Amino acid sequence: MSPLALLGIFLLFFLGLAMCFKVPVGYSIGMATLAVLFFDGLSSKILCTVAFSGLDSFPLLAVPLFIFAGAIMQYSGIAAALIELIDSLVGRLRGSLGAVTILTSAAFGVLTGSCLATISCVGGIMVPEMKKKGYSASYCAALAAAASFLGILIPPSVPGIMYGLCASVSISQVWMSTVGPALICIVAFMGINYFVQGRREEKSTVRITFPLYIKNVGTAFLSSIPALIMPVIIFGGIYGGIFTATEAGAVAVVYGMIFFLYKKIFHKNELTSKFLGLTLNAAISTAAICILIDFSNCSGRVISMIGIAEAIKVFVTAHIASGAVFLIFANVIFLIAGMLIDINAAILLIVPLLLPTATAMGINPIHFGAIILVNLSVGFITPPFCSSVFMAQKISGARYVDIVKDVMPFVIASLVVVLLTTYIPAISTFIPNLLA
């Protein structure tokens, strides 16, 4: 059979199992891979070797380490300290609670790298506070959902590790490539928040002297120092040449444990039961990602063996002369993938298919990675299948239809950021090149 026909069989089995029969994505990929082997008459014995060798990877150790470190920081009360610090800085502006939600979500993403963890912690605190100040429940949910995907774009993040491993490029450069798009998203979201909510609010009439303002900021800063030190250690160590991204994950775990014990001993927080729970959750998340990586490695090897990626490259280069047109095609694919399947699955499944074509057209793999990560992140809030919106709905109690209406300005702004990232490469490559 032709490679493109086999690709059709793979997609038919994968989408049928995952969407119609609700089979977990990892197992759907594995069964679709076996179907391709069956129809092409290939032996499945090679999959055993591929499955083992795919997990026998030192850089891959960064995944469970950062997942565990993020879980520790999530349950250590860091979110409240970050909210207090950012509120002390911008709390007197119109629409300040919305601004605090956006900025705290970005900062919290540095510690957890997780979209849903950001909604759970930051949204769980800020949504009730915004509702008390007169924000509609649907707008609170929309804002929390939109701000949460900043946790994926602000490094470190597991999807960044996945792309780095899949594309065989520097993980630290992939992380830095999404900082520019994230900063543009932050500015855009704060602008939307001001025009939607801030203009309705009365400016605070309570006078505060500059010395008192500095005192409040200083007090909040001292309480949030543990949260602020972690990214300094991680990125200072990586870009100072002290340790690799994988070793940075181990350092993050050690630092998180020290902070956890500090909270337990000196603040008398009842964290023991939470620690057991977060350890279990981190182990489950790691196991799920390892299964996903295993089957994705198998599908990648099969795709390489039967020449699907090469066939796509030949077809695209024959029919699409411009890299700019190809990027539109890639944007649509990854945006839809972000709406339908897990972000790590989308990276492991689609990158091996499209990256050879992208590099053949002269597209920088780091730039392409930034485009992919921004697209997949926007998929979290793009209706109808928007996991972040569903999570925010549980916190706010608002109707799904109302949240979708309020989240659309953020979706439109995010799509503009996607286009800017796509067609102005410097947005994603400037910082990696600066730090290289």
XYZ file of C-alpha atoms in Angstrom, residues 15-413:
399
model
C -9.554 8.934 15.627
C -12.136 6.143 15.677
C -10.781 4.606 18.870
C -10.021 7.887 20.653
C -13.133 9.861 19.670
C -15.846 7.229 19.194
C -14.876 4.580 21.740
C -13.113 6.864 24.262
C -9.982 4.708 24.280
C -7.098 6.602 25.979
C -4.917 8.434 23.471
C -1.766 6.399 24.164
C -3.504 3.075 23.584
C -5.276 4.474 20.509
C -1.889 5.360 18.998
C -0.558 1.877 19.794
C -3.524 0.066 18.255
C -3.457 2.313 15.175
C 0.248 1.494 14.774
C -0.496 -2.246 14.924
C -3.210 -1.764 12.291
C -0.697 -0.109 9.947
C 1.773 -2.959 10.498
C -0.959 -5.498 9.737
C -2.091 -3.832 6.505
C 1.499 -3.352 5.325
C 2.530 -6.907 6.209
C 5.321 -5.882 8.599
C 6.378 -7.755 11.736
C 5.425 -6.273 15.091
C 8.533 -7.679 16.843
C 10.464 -4.463 16.282
C 8.028 -2.594 18.519
C 9.400 -4.300 21.653
C 12.884 -2.912 21.027
C 11.548 0.518 20.090
C 9.320 0.680 23.180
C 12.230 -0.031 25.533
C 14.835 2.141 23.820
C 12.381 5.044 23.617
C 12.168 5.274 27.411
C 15.877 4.557 27.965
C 16.700 8.255 27.664
C 18.468 10.589 30.097
C 16.766 13.783 28.802
C 13.394 12.070 29.298
C 14.045 11.999 33.063
C 13.216 15.708 33.049
C 9.528 14.874 32.519
C 8.773 13.068 35.829
C 11.111 15.403 37.715
C 9.367 18.591 36.579
C 5.936 16.992 37.041
C 6.812 16.117 40.646
C 8.390 19.524 41.327
C 5.308 21.244 39.925
C 3.022 19.111 42.085
C 5.012 19.997 45.218
C 4.834 23.727 44.485
C 1.137 23.466 43.627
C 0.236 22.164 47.091
C 2.650 24.318 49.093
C 0.584 27.512 49.187
C 2.745 29.323 46.639
C -0.237 30.621 44.653
C -1.517 32.702 47.576
C 1.908 34.314 48.082
C 2.216 35.189 44.383
C -1.291 36.666 44.352
C -0.440 38.816 47.378
C 2.742 40.106 45.714
C 1.131 40.944 42.367
C -1.910 42.482 44.060
C 0.409 44.771 46.041
C 1.942 45.925 42.743
C -1.154 46.473 40.563
C -4.034 46.219 43.025
C -5.009 49.896 42.730
C -5.526 49.819 38.952
C -8.953 49.503 37.357
C -9.685 45.881 36.604
C -6.946 44.978 39.048
C -8.334 41.569 40.035
C -8.343 40.490 36.406
C -4.791 41.772 35.975
C -3.715 39.919 39.122
C -5.265 36.710 37.738
C -3.390 37.051 34.434
C -0.007 37.902 35.955
C -0.264 35.293 38.707
C -1.189 32.602 36.172
C 1.926 33.484 34.178
C 4.113 33.423 37.301
C 2.547 30.208 38.571
C 3.264 28.587 35.218
C 6.981 28.957 35.948
C 6.517 26.728 38.989
C 4.131 24.079 37.628
C 4.195 24.296 33.814
C 0.631 23.000 33.856
C -2.485 24.588 32.429
C -4.999 22.722 34.597
C -2.915 23.128 37.777
C -2.862 26.888 37.148
C -6.653 27.016 36.829
C -7.082 24.896 39.933
C -4.783 26.956 42.177
C -4.979 30.507 40.833
C -8.539 30.263 39.534
C -9.683 28.593 42.737
C -8.519 31.646 44.703
C -9.220 34.480 42.256
C -12.607 33.492 40.771
C -14.476 33.831 44.109
C -12.700 37.154 44.775
C -13.615 38.521 41.342
C -17.242 37.466 41.805
C -17.345 39.375 45.107
C -16.198 42.514 43.255
C -19.018 42.263 40.725
C -17.333 40.335 37.916
C -19.807 37.997 36.201
C -19.231 34.300 36.873
C -18.856 33.593 33.148
C -16.227 36.318 32.687
C -14.291 35.076 35.740
C -14.210 31.586 34.243
C -13.245 32.878 30.782
C -10.396 34.976 32.183
C -9.074 32.151 34.376
C -9.222 29.705 31.447
C -7.487 32.093 29.033
C -4.738 33.004 31.500
C -4.094 29.371 32.404
C -2.453 28.387 29.119
C 0.322 30.874 29.887
C 1.574 28.099 32.172
C 2.519 26.117 29.055
C 4.262 29.010 27.309
C 6.216 30.238 30.348
C 9.138 27.818 30.912
C 9.826 25.271 32.173
C 7.071 23.135 30.644
C 6.682 19.438 29.871
C 5.380 20.068 26.307
C 8.594 21.999 25.638
C 10.581 18.954 26.747
C 8.452 16.728 24.512
C 9.099 18.878 21.450
C 12.818 19.133 22.212
C 13.119 15.346 22.422
C 10.932 14.767 19.372
C 12.750 17.308 17.191
C 16.240 16.604 18.628
C 16.814 20.263 19.483
C 17.883 22.068 22.659
C 15.137 21.906 25.290
C 16.264 25.166 26.884
C 16.028 26.941 23.509
C 12.533 25.540 22.961
C 11.530 26.837 26.392
C 12.845 30.319 25.628
C 11.175 30.411 22.192
C 7.710 30.744 23.738
C 8.575 33.572 26.154
C 8.050 36.268 23.489
C 4.578 34.998 22.475
C 3.677 34.635 26.166
C 4.577 38.273 26.893
C 2.446 39.444 23.948
C -0.453 37.318 25.244
C -0.105 38.858 28.714
C -0.251 42.410 27.322
C -3.191 41.544 25.046
C -5.152 39.828 27.830
C -4.606 42.725 30.232
C -5.807 45.132 27.533
C -8.945 43.056 26.966
C -9.550 42.874 30.715
C -9.287 46.657 31.004
C -11.719 47.366 28.158
C -14.204 44.670 29.197
C -14.127 45.093 32.973
C -11.731 47.830 34.067
C -13.605 50.735 32.462
C -16.713 49.832 34.470
C -14.910 50.096 37.789
C -14.490 53.244 39.805
C -10.927 54.204 40.557
C -10.017 53.663 44.202
C -10.440 56.848 46.237
C -8.323 55.560 49.123
C -5.063 57.497 49.206
C -1.854 55.606 49.822
C 1.532 57.229 50.315
C 4.543 56.046 48.371
C 6.394 54.827 51.512
C 3.335 52.752 52.485
C 3.125 51.350 48.951
C 6.792 50.320 49.098
C 6.235 48.779 52.528
C 3.280 46.709 51.275
C 5.205 45.539 48.223
C 8.238 44.711 50.357
C 6.186 42.659 52.814
C 4.531 40.722 49.988
C 7.888 40.254 48.278
C 9.444 38.704 51.378
C 6.610 36.180 51.699
C 6.936 35.192 48.022
C 10.739 34.853 47.942
C 10.585 31.007 47.981
C 8.495 31.096 44.800
C 10.764 33.631 43.107
C 14.001 31.801 43.917
C 13.052 28.588 42.086
C 13.112 29.957 38.494
C 16.322 31.857 39.281
C 18.004 28.616 40.356
C 16.688 26.625 37.378
C 17.435 29.066 34.576
C 20.557 30.479 36.196
C 21.920 26.948 36.415
C 20.953 25.981 32.858
C 22.214 29.116 31.118
C 25.201 29.406 33.442
C 26.318 25.980 32.251
C 26.068 24.457 35.737
C 23.550 21.733 34.862
C 21.379 20.419 32.032
C 17.585 20.681 31.748
C 17.259 17.162 33.179
C 19.508 17.968 36.135
C 17.524 21.185 36.593
C 14.453 19.012 37.128
C 16.241 17.170 39.938
C 17.315 20.484 41.488
C 13.705 21.716 41.260
C 12.493 18.617 43.128
C 15.103 19.061 45.884
C 14.241 22.753 46.231
C 10.524 21.958 46.281
C 11.050 19.358 49.017
C 13.052 21.837 51.118
C 10.304 24.423 50.755
C 7.668 21.789 51.531
C 9.452 20.773 54.757
C 9.878 24.440 55.692
C 6.120 24.955 55.411
C 5.473 21.792 57.404
C 7.918 22.492 60.258
C 7.808 26.267 60.675
C 4.231 27.027 59.603
C 2.682 23.903 61.107
C 0.724 23.230 57.908
C -1.010 19.869 57.721
C 0.621 18.821 54.467
C 1.432 15.154 55.107
C -1.776 13.762 53.597
C -1.501 16.223 50.706
C 2.071 15.103 50.074
C 1.015 11.479 49.679
C -1.776 12.550 47.341
C 0.428 14.774 45.180
C 3.081 12.037 44.970
C 0.450 9.596 43.731
C -0.902 12.120 41.211
C 2.606 12.863 39.926
C 3.280 9.128 39.544
C 0.021 8.624 37.634
C 0.765 11.582 35.335
C 4.288 10.281 34.710
C 3.018 6.774 33.933
C 0.419 8.150 31.514
C 3.040 10.229 29.691
C 5.464 7.280 29.554
C 2.786 5.090 27.946
C 2.083 7.902 25.501
C 5.791 8.281 24.689
C 6.188 4.512 24.297
C 3.417 4.102 21.744
C 4.292 7.375 20.012
C 7.885 6.179 19.571
C 6.526 2.988 18.023
C 4.290 4.932 15.647
C 7.196 7.237 14.800
C 9.429 4.280 13.912
C 6.693 2.747 11.743
C 6.071 6.105 10.055
C 9.783 6.280 9.280
C 9.985 2.674 8.051
C 7.122 2.921 5.564
C 8.059 6.420 4.428
C 4.976 8.397 5.476
C 6.945 11.483 6.564
C 8.960 11.425 3.333
C 5.770 11.025 1.278
C 4.214 14.023 3.020
C 7.364 16.065 2.393
C 7.379 15.161 -1.309
C 3.655 15.860 -1.674
C 3.760 19.206 0.156
C 6.897 20.501 -1.556
C 5.423 19.524 -4.933
C 2.124 21.316 -4.353
C 3.063 24.134 -1.953
C 5.900 26.318 -3.154
C 5.904 28.778 -0.249
C 6.887 28.132 3.349
C 4.371 30.793 4.406
C 1.512 28.791 2.873
C 2.784 25.594 4.500
C 2.764 27.334 7.893
C -0.934 28.199 7.458
C -1.556 24.511 6.783
C 0.497 23.529 9.867
C -1.256 26.120 12.060
C -4.688 24.718 11.205
C -3.575 21.144 11.917
C -2.047 21.963 15.302
C -4.894 24.249 16.379
C -7.430 21.483 15.675
C -5.169 18.926 17.371
C -4.946 21.165 20.450
C -8.740 21.237 20.626
C -9.155 17.469 20.323
C -6.264 15.607 21.959
C -3.702 15.907 24.744
C -0.939 18.409 23.972
C 1.872 15.901 24.530
C 0.127 13.356 22.292
C -0.281 15.972 19.567
C 3.431 16.804 19.688
C 4.596 13.190 19.631
C 2.117 12.225 16.928
C 2.295 15.110 14.450
C 5.792 16.594 14.792
C 7.508 13.554 13.168
C 5.138 13.955 10.217
C 5.543 17.687 9.599
C 8.998 18.610 10.914
C 10.908 17.077 7.945
C 8.776 19.147 5.572
C 9.288 22.292 7.658
C 13.069 21.908 7.697
C 13.057 21.152 3.952
C 11.339 24.501 3.442
C 13.987 26.299 5.478
C 11.939 26.828 8.643
C 13.990 27.009 11.858
C 13.046 24.012 14.104
C 13.050 26.292 17.182
C 10.693 28.734 15.440
C 8.515 25.823 14.300
C 8.411 24.535 17.882
C 7.195 27.906 19.154
C 4.447 27.944 16.511
C 3.377 24.445 17.533
C 3.336 25.141 21.283
C 1.395 28.407 20.910
C -1.159 26.732 18.631
C -1.671 23.764 20.923
C -1.988 26.086 23.924
C -4.693 28.148 22.207
C -6.535 24.877 21.578
C -7.134 24.654 25.340
C -9.566 27.608 25.158
C -10.930 27.234 21.613
C -14.564 25.989 21.492
C -16.141 23.523 21.296
C -13.588 21.127 22.867
C -11.829 23.414 25.335
C -10.590 21.577 28.416
C -9.574 24.757 30.244
C -13.072 26.196 29.879
C -14.624 23.017 31.279
C -12.250 23.169 34.258
C -13.034 26.845 34.858
C -16.749 26.096 34.597
C -16.481 23.722 37.555
C -14.830 26.439 39.647
C -17.167 29.300 38.692
C -20.492 27.504 38.323
C -21.280 29.534 35.181
C -23.008 28.138 32.100
C -20.759 26.783 29.355
C -22.454 28.893 26.664
C -21.896 32.095 28.663
C -18.232 31.267 29.277
C -17.666 30.592 25.566
C -19.155 34.001 24.733
C -16.820 35.750 27.188
C -13.728 33.759 26.208
C -13.973 34.615 22.484
C -12.096 37.974 22.751
C -9.207 36.095 24.371
C -9.343 33.405 21.657
C -9.216 36.058 18.910
C -6.281 37.809 20.606
